[in-house]
Coordinates of C-alpha atoms and ligand atoms in Angstrom, one line a residue:
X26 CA 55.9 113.3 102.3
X27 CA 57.9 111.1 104.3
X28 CA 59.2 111.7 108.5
X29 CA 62.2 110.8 109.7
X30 CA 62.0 108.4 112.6
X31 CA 64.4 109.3 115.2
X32 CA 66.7 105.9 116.4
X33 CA 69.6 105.8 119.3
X34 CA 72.8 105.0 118.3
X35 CA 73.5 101.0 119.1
X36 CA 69.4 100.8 118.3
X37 CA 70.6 101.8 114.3
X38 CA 73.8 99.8 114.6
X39 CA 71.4 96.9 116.0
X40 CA 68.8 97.2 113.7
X41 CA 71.5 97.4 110.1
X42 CA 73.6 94.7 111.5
X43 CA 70.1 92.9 111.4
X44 CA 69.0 94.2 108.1
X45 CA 72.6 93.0 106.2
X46 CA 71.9 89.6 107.5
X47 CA 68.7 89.2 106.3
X48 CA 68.8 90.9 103.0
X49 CA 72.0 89.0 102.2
X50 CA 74.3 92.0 102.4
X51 CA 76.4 90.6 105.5
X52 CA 77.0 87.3 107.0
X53 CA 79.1 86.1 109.5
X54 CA 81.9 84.3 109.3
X55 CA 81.7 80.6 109.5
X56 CA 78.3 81.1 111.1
X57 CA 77.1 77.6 111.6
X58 CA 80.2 77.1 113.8
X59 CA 79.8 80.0 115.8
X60 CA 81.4 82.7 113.7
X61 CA 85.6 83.7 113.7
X62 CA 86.4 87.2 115.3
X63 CA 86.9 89.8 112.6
X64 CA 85.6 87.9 109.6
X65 CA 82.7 88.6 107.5
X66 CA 81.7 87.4 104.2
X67 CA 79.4 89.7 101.8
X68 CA 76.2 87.5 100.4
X69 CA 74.7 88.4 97.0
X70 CA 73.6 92.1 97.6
X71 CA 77.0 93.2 99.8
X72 CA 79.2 91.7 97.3
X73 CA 77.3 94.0 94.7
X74 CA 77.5 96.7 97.1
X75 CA 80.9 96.1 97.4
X76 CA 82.0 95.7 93.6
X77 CA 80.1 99.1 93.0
X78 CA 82.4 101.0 95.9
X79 CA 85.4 99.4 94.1
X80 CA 84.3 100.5 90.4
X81 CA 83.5 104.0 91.8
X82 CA 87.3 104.3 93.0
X83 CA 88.6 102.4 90.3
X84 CA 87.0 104.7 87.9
X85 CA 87.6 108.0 89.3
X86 CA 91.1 106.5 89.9
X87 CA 92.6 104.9 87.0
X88 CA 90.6 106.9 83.9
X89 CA 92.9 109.8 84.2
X90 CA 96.1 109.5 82.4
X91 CA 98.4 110.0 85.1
X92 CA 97.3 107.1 87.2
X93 CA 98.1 103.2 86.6
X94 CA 96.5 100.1 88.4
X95 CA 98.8 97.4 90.1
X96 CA 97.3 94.0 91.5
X97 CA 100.6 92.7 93.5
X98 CA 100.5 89.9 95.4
X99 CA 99.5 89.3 98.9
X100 CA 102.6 87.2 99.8
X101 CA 105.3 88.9 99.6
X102 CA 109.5 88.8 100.5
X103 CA 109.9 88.8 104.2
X104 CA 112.7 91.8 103.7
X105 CA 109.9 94.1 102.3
X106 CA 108.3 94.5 105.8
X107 CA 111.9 94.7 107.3
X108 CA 112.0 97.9 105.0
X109 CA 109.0 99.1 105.4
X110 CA 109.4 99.5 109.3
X111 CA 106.4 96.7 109.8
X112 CA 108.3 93.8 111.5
X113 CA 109.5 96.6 114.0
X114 CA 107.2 99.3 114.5
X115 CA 103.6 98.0 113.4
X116 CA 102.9 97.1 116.5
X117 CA 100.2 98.0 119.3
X118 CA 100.4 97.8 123.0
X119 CA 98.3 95.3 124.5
X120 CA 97.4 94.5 128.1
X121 CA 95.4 91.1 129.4
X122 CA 93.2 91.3 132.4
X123 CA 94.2 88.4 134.8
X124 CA 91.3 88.0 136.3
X125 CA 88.9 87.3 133.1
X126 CA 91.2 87.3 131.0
X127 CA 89.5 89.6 128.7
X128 CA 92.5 91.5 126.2
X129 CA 92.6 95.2 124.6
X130 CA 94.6 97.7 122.7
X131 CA 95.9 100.1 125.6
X132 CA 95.4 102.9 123.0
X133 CA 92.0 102.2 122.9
X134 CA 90.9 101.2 126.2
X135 CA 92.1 104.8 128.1
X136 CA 90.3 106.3 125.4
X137 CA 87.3 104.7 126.5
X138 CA 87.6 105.3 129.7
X139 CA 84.5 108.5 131.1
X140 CA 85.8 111.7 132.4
X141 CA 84.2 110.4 135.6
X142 CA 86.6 107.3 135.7
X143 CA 89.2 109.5 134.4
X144 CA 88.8 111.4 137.3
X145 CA 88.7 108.3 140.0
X146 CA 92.4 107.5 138.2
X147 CA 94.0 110.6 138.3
X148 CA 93.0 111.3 142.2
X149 CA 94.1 107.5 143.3
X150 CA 97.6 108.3 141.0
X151 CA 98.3 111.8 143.0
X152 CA 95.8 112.7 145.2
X153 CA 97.3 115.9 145.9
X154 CA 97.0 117.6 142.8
X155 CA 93.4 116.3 141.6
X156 CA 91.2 117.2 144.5
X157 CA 88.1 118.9 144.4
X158 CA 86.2 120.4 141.8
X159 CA 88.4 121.0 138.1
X160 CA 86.7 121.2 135.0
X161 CA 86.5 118.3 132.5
X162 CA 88.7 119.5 130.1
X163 CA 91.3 119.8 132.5
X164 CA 90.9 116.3 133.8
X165 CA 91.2 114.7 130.3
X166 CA 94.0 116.9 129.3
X167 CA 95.8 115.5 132.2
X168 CA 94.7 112.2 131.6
X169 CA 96.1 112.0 127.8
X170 CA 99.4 113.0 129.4
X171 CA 99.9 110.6 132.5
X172 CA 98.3 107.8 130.2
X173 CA 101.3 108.5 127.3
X174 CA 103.9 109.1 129.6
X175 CA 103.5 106.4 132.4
X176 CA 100.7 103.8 130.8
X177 CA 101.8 101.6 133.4
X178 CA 100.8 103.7 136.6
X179 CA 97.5 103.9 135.2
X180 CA 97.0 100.4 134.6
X181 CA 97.6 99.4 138.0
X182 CA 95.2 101.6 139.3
X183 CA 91.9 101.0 136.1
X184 CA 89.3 98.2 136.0
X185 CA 88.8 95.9 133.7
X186 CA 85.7 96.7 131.8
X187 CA 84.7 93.5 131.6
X188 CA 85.0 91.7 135.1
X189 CA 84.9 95.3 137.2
X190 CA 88.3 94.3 139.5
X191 CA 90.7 96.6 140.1
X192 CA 94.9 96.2 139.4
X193 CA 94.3 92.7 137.5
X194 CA 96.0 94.2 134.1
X195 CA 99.3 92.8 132.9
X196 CA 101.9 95.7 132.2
X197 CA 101.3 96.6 128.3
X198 CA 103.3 94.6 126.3
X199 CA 104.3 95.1 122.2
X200 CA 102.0 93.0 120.0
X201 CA 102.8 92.8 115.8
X202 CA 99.7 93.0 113.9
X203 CA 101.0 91.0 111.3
X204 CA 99.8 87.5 110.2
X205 CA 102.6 84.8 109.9
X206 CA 102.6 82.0 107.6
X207 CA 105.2 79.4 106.0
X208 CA 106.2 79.3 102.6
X209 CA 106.8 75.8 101.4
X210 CA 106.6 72.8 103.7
X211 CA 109.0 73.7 106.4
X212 CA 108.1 75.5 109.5
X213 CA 111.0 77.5 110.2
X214 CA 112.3 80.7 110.3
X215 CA 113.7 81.1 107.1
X216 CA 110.0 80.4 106.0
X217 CA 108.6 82.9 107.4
X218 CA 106.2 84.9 105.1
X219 CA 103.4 87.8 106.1
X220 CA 99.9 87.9 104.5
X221 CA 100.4 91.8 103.7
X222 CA 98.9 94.3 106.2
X223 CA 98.7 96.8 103.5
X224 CA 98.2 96.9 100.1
X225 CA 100.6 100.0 99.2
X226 CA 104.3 98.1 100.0
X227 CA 103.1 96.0 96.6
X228 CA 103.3 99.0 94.6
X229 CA 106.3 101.2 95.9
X230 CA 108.4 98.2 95.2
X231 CA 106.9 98.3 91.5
X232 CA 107.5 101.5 91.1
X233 CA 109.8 101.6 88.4
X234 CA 108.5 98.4 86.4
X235 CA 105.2 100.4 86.5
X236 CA 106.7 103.4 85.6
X237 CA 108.9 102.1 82.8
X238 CA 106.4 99.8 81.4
X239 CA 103.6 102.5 81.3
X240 CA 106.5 105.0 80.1
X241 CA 104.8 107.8 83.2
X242 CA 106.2 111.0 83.8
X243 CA 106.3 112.4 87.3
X244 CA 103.8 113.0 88.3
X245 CA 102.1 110.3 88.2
X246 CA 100.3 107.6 90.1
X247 CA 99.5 104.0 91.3
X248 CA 96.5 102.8 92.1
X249 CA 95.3 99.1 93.8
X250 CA 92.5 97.3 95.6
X251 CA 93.3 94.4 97.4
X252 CA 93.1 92.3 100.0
X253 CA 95.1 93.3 103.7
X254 CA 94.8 91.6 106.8
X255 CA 95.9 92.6 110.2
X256 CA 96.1 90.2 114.0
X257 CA 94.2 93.4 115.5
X258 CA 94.2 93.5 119.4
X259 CA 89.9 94.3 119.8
X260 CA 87.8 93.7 116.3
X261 CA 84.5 95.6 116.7
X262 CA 81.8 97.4 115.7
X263 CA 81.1 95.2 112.7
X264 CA 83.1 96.1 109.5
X265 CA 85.0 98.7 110.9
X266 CA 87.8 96.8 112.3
X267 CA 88.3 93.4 111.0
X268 CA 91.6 91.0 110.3
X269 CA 90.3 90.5 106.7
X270 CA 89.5 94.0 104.9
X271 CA 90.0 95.5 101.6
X272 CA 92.0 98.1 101.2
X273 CA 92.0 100.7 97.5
X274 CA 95.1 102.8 98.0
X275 CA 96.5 104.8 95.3
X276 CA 100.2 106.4 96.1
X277 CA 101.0 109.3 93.5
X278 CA 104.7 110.1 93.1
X279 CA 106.1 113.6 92.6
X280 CA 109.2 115.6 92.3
X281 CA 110.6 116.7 96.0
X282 CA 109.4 120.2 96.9
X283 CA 106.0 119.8 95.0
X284 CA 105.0 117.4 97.3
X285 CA 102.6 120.0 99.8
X286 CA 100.8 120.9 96.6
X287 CA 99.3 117.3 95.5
X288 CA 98.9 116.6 99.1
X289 CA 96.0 119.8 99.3
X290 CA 95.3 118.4 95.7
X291 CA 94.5 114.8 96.9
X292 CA 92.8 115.7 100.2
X293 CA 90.3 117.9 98.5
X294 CA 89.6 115.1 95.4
X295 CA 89.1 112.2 98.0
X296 CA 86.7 114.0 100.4
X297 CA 85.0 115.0 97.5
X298 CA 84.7 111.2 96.0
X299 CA 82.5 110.3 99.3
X300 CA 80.2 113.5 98.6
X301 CA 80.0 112.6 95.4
X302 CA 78.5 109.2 96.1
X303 CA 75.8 111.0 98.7
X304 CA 78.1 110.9 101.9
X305 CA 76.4 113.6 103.8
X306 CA 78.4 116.5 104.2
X307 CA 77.7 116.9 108.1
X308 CA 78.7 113.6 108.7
X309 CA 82.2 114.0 107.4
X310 CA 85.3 115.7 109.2
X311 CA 89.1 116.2 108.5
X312 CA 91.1 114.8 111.5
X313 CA 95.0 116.0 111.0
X314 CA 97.4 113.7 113.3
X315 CA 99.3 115.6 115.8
X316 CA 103.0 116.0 114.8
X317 CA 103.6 114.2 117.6
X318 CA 101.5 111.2 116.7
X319 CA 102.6 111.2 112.7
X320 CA 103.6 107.6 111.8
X321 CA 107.4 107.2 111.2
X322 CA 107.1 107.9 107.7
X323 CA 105.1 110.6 107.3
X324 CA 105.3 114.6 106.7
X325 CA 101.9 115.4 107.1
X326 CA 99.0 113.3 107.7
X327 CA 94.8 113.9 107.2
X328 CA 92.3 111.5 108.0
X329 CA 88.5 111.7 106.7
X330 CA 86.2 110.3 109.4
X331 CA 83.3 109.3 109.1
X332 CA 80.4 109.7 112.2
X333 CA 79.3 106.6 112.8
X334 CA 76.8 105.1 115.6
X335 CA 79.2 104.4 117.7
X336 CA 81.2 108.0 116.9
X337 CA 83.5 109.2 114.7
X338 CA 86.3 106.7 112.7
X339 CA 88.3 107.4 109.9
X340 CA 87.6 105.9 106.8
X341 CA 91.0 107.5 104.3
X342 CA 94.3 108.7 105.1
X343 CA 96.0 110.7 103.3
X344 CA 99.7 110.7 103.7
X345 CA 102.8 112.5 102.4
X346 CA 105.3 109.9 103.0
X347 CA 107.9 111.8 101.8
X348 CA 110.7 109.7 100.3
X349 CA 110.7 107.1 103.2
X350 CA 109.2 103.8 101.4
X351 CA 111.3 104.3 98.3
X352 CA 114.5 105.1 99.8
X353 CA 114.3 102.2 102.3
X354 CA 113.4 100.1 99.8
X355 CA 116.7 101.3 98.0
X356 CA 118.4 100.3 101.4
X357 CA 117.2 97.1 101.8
X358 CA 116.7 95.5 98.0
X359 CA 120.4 97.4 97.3
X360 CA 118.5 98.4 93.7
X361 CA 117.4 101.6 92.2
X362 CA 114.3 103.0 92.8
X363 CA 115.9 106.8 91.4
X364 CA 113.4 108.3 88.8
X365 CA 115.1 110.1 85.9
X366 CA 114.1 113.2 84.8
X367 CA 114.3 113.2 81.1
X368 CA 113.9 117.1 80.7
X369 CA 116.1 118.5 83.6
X370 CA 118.4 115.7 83.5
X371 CA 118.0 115.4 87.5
X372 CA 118.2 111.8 89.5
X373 CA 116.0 111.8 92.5
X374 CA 113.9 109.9 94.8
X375 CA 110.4 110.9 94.6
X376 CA 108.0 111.7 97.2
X377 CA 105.1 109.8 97.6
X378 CA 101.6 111.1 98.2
X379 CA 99.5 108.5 99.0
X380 CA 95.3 108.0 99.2
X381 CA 94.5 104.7 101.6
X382 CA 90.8 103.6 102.1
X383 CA 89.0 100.8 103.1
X384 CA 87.0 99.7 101.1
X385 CA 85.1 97.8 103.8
X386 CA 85.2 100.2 106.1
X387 CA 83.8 102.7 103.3
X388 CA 81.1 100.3 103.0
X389 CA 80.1 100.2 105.8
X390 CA 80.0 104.0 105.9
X391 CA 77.6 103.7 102.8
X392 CA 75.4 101.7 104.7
X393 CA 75.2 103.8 107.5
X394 CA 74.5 106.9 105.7
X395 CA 71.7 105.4 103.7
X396 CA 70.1 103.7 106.5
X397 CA 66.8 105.9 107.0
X398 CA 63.8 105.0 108.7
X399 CA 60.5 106.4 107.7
X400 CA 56.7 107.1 108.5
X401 CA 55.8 107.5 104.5
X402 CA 52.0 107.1 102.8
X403 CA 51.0 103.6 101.9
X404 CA 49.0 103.4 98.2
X405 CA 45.7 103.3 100.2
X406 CA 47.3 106.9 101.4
X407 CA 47.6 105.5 105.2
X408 CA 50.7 106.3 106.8
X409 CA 53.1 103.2 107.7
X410 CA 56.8 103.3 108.6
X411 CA 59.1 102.0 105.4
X412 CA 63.0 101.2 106.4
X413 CA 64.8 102.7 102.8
X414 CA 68.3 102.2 102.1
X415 CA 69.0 105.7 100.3
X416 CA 71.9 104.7 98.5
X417 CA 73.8 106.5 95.8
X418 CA 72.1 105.2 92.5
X419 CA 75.5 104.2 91.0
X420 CA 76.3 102.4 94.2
X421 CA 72.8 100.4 94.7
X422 CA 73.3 96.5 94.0
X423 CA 70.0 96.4 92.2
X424 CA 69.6 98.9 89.7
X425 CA 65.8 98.8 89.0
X426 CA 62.9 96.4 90.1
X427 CA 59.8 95.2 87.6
X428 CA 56.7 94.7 89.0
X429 CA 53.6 93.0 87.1
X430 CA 50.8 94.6 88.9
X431 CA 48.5 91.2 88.7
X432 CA 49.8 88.0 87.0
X433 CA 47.2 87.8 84.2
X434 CA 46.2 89.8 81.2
X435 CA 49.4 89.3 79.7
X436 CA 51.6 91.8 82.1
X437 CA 53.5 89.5 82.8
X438 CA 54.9 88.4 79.5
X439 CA 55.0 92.5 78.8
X440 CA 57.3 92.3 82.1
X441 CA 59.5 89.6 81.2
X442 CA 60.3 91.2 77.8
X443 CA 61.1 94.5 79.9
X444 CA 63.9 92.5 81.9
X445 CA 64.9 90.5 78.8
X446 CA 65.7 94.4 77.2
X447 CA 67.1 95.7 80.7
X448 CA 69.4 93.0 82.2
X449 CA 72.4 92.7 79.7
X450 CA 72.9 96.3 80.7
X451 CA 71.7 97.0 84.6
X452 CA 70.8 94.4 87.7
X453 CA 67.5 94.3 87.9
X454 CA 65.0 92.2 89.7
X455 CA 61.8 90.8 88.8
X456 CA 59.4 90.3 91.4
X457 CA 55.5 89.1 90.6
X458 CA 54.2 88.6 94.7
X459 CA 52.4 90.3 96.7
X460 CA 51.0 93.6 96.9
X461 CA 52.5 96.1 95.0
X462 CA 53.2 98.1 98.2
X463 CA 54.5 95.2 99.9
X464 CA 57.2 95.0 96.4
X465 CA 58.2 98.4 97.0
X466 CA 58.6 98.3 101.0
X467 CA 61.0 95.2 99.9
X468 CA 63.4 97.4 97.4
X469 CA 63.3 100.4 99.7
X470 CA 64.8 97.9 102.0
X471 CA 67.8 97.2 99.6
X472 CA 68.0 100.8 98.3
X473 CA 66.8 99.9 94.4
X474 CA 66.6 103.7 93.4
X475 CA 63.4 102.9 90.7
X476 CA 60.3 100.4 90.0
X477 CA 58.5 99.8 87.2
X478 CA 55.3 98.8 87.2
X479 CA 53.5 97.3 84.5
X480 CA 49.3 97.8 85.2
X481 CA 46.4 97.8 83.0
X482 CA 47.1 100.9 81.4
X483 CA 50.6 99.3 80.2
X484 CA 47.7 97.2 78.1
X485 CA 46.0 100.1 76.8
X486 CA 49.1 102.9 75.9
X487 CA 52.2 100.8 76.2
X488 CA 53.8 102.7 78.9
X489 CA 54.6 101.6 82.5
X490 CA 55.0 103.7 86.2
X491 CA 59.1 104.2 87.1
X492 CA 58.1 105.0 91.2
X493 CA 61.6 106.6 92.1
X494 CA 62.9 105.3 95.7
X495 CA 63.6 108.6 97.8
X496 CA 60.8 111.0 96.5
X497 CA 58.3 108.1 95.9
X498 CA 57.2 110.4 93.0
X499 CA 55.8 108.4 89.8
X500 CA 55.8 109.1 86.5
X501 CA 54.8 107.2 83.4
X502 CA 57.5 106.5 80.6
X503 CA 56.7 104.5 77.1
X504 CA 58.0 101.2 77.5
X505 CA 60.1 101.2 74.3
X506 CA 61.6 104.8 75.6
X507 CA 63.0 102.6 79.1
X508 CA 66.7 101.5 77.6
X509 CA 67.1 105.7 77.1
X510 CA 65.1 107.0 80.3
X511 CA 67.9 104.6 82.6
X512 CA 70.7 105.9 80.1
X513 CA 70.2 109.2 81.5
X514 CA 70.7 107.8 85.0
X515 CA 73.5 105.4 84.9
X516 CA 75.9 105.6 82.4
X517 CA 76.0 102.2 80.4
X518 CA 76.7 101.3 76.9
Ligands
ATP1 P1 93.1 102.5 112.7 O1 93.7 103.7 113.4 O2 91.6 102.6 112.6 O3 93.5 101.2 113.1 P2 95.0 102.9 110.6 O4 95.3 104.4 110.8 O5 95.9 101.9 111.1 O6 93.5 102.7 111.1 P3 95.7 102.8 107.9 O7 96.8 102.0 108.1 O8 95.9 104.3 107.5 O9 94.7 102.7 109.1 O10 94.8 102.1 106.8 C1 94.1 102.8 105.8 C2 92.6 102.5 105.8 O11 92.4 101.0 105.8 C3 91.9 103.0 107.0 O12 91.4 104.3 106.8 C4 90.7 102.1 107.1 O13 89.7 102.5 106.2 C5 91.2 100.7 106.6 N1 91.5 99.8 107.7 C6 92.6 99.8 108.4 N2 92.6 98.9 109.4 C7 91.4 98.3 109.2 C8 90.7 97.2 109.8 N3 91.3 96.5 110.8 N4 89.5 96.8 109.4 C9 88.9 97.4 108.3 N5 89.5 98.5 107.7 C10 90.7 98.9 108.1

């Protein structure tokens, strides 16, 4: 049986950043010149890993008959993020240290901040009323307030986390997350185009041609994975907050009134999608956004989080954006965007109930959760520790491993005629060095869910040992039986 081995927090973040480099999940960006801030690029395994998290959603999305896929472009008219509220609101305060010159996200930096230092702030802001002993809760309760009502006064009186000096912050000032680029070879302002900071603005302004086309019925939905990119303030803690991501939202539209009904419906199918694929249960959480913190837009809003190393982040939202997008779009475009209700005869806007994940950020979830470090028996039965990647079978970039146990006595020509049979329908890897253990230790490492090897009794009855990852159980299966044994683990035709 295999132990758990017991890791702190940045010593696992430390130790998979490590692993995706060298196993070829995660690179990077522009290494050899240093790296750029809030890129990554996904070698051979993560780009597997990655294409399997997007089939998963894509599947569970778009084989229903009441949802549609979309893939809009990136660039898109400058008056669509007018409408959408972007050029005005999607912004995030910002302050610079003078000193070192180091920048954050005000949001994020007071959260940061220890009760302790909390503390130290609230005294030096009114002495008075923060003396003595008061209880934690108290003090951070406080803190929220002061820190929303008067960021400034707080400010002048925090150090910077990164030099230590006191009062050097500049007063927070607005900053637009969005990218800004040119369309066409003049620089000017009537050039100005955005490289999309979401994928969903693509599909509400499709609404109809996908409706139309596709002859939906409310209610019904639209689903798309794509590309988004946002000029964030801080980018950290690897994946989870880049300027490059992918993004797989799907926004259902229904009939005004029904609208809390599919939002319980959609929060209970998309937490359920990440359990599905082996998210641990206790690692998952609702967060519901206060109604005071509910973007423009929204009626109600539900994130699922995920606890990471470094704590918990969200990796959805689900949103009921009410009639918002389509309405303004109305405003702005001076079209339609009124469905017609063939049956009731009623002309209305719908209300829009939309799923957004990351799918980076989901990744990198994935690769958290199946991170596992354990002390597990060797063949010679000795106990050695073996890093396994426990991921979700469907999700695993390689599918199934084939090992000839010795390179003579014809297993390997019985092992190239396995992968011959098995590749056109599931990655699989062929490896022939080393010691068997050693093969295995290197597939744990990757999270391929089963080996096969091929020994000397392959010789003598024609079947082979499938070792599964998590269990480390064998069993022996006929080698013309494989094609059905893997059928009944991943579905393939
Ligand atoms: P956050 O509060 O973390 O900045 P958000 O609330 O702005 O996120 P949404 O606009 O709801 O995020 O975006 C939907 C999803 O897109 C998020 O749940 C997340 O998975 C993903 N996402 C958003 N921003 C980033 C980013 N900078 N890097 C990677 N993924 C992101």
């Amino acid at each position: 049986m295999a132990k758990p081995v017991n890791n702190t927090e940045s010593q696992l973040m430390d130790k998979l950043v490590s692993l995706c480099k060298r196993r070829g999940f995660i690179f990077q960006s522009s290494e050899i010149y240093g790296g750029l801030n809030g890129a990554w690029d996904y070698g051979p395994l993560g780009v597997e890993l990655l294409r399997n998290v997007k089939d998963e959603w894509w599947k569970n999305m778009t084989y229903r008959e009441d949802i549609e896929g979309l893939d809009a472009a990136i660039l898109m008219h400058p008056r669509v993020w007018e409408a959408s509220g972007h050029v005005e609101n999607f912004t995030d305060p910002m302050v610079d240290c003078k000193q070192c010159k180091s920048r954050y996200r005000l949001d994020i930096l007071f959260e940061e901040i220890s009760i302790k230092k909390q503390k130290d702030v609230l005294r030096e802001i009114d002495p008075q009323r923060f003396q003595g002993q008061q209880k934690d809760e108290f003090i951070s309760e406080q803190f929220k307030k002061i820190s929303d009502s008067s960021p400034d006064a707080v400010i002048k009186v925090l150090s910077c986390p990164s030099c230590g000096n006191k009062g050097t912050f500049t007063d927070a000032r607005k900053f637009n997350l969005m990218f800004k680029t040119f369309v066409g070879p003049v620089e000017d302002s009537g050039a100005v185009v955005y490289l999309r900071p979401e994928t969903a603005q693509g599909i509400f302004v499709n609404f109809l041609n996908v409706q139309s086309s596709s002859r939906q019925k409310l209610p019904f939905g639209i689903a798309q994975i794509g590309k988004a990119f946002r000029n964030e303030i801080n980018t950290k803690n690897f994946l989870f907050r880049t300027r490059e991501f992918e993004q797989m939202e799907m926004q259902f539209f229904v009939k005004p009134g029904t609208d809390d009904k599919w939002f319980e419906y959609w929060r209970e199918q998309r937490m359920q999608w990440f359990i599905d694929l082996g998210m641990k249960k206790d690692k998952l959480q609702w967060h519901q956004h206060a109604p005071d913190k509910l973007a423009h837009y929204a009626k109600d809003a539900f994130d699922i989080e995920y606890l990471f190393p470094f704590g918990w982040g969200e990796i959805e939202g689900i949103h009921n954006r009410t009639n918002f997008d389509l309405s303004r779009h109305e405003e702005y475009s001076g079209k339609t965007l009124k469905y017609f209700d063939e049956e009731t005869k009623e002309k209305f806007t719908p209300f829009i109930i939309e799923t957004s994940a990351g799918a980076s950020r989901s990744l990198m979830a994935f690769l958290v959760n199946a991170y596992h470090e354990e002390e597990a028996p060797s063949a010679e039965g000795k106990m050695e520790q073996r890093i396994v990647m426990k991921f979700h079978p469907k999700l695993a970039p390689i599918k199934a491993a084939i090992f000839p146990l010795v390179n003579r006595d014809g297993m390997p020509e019985i092992s190239k005629k396995i992968e011959r049979e098995l590749r056109p329908h599931l990655r699989v890897f062929y490896d022939d060095s080393g010691a068997v253990g050693r093969r295995y230790r290197r597939q744990d490492e990757v999270g391929t869910p089963y080996c096969i090897t091929i020994d000397s009794q392959t010789l003598e009855d024609q079947t082979v040992t499938i070792r599964e990852r998590d269990s480390m159980v064998q069993e022996r299966v006929a080698t013309d039986q494989l094609l059905s044994y893997f059928r009944t683990k991943f579905t393939f035709g």
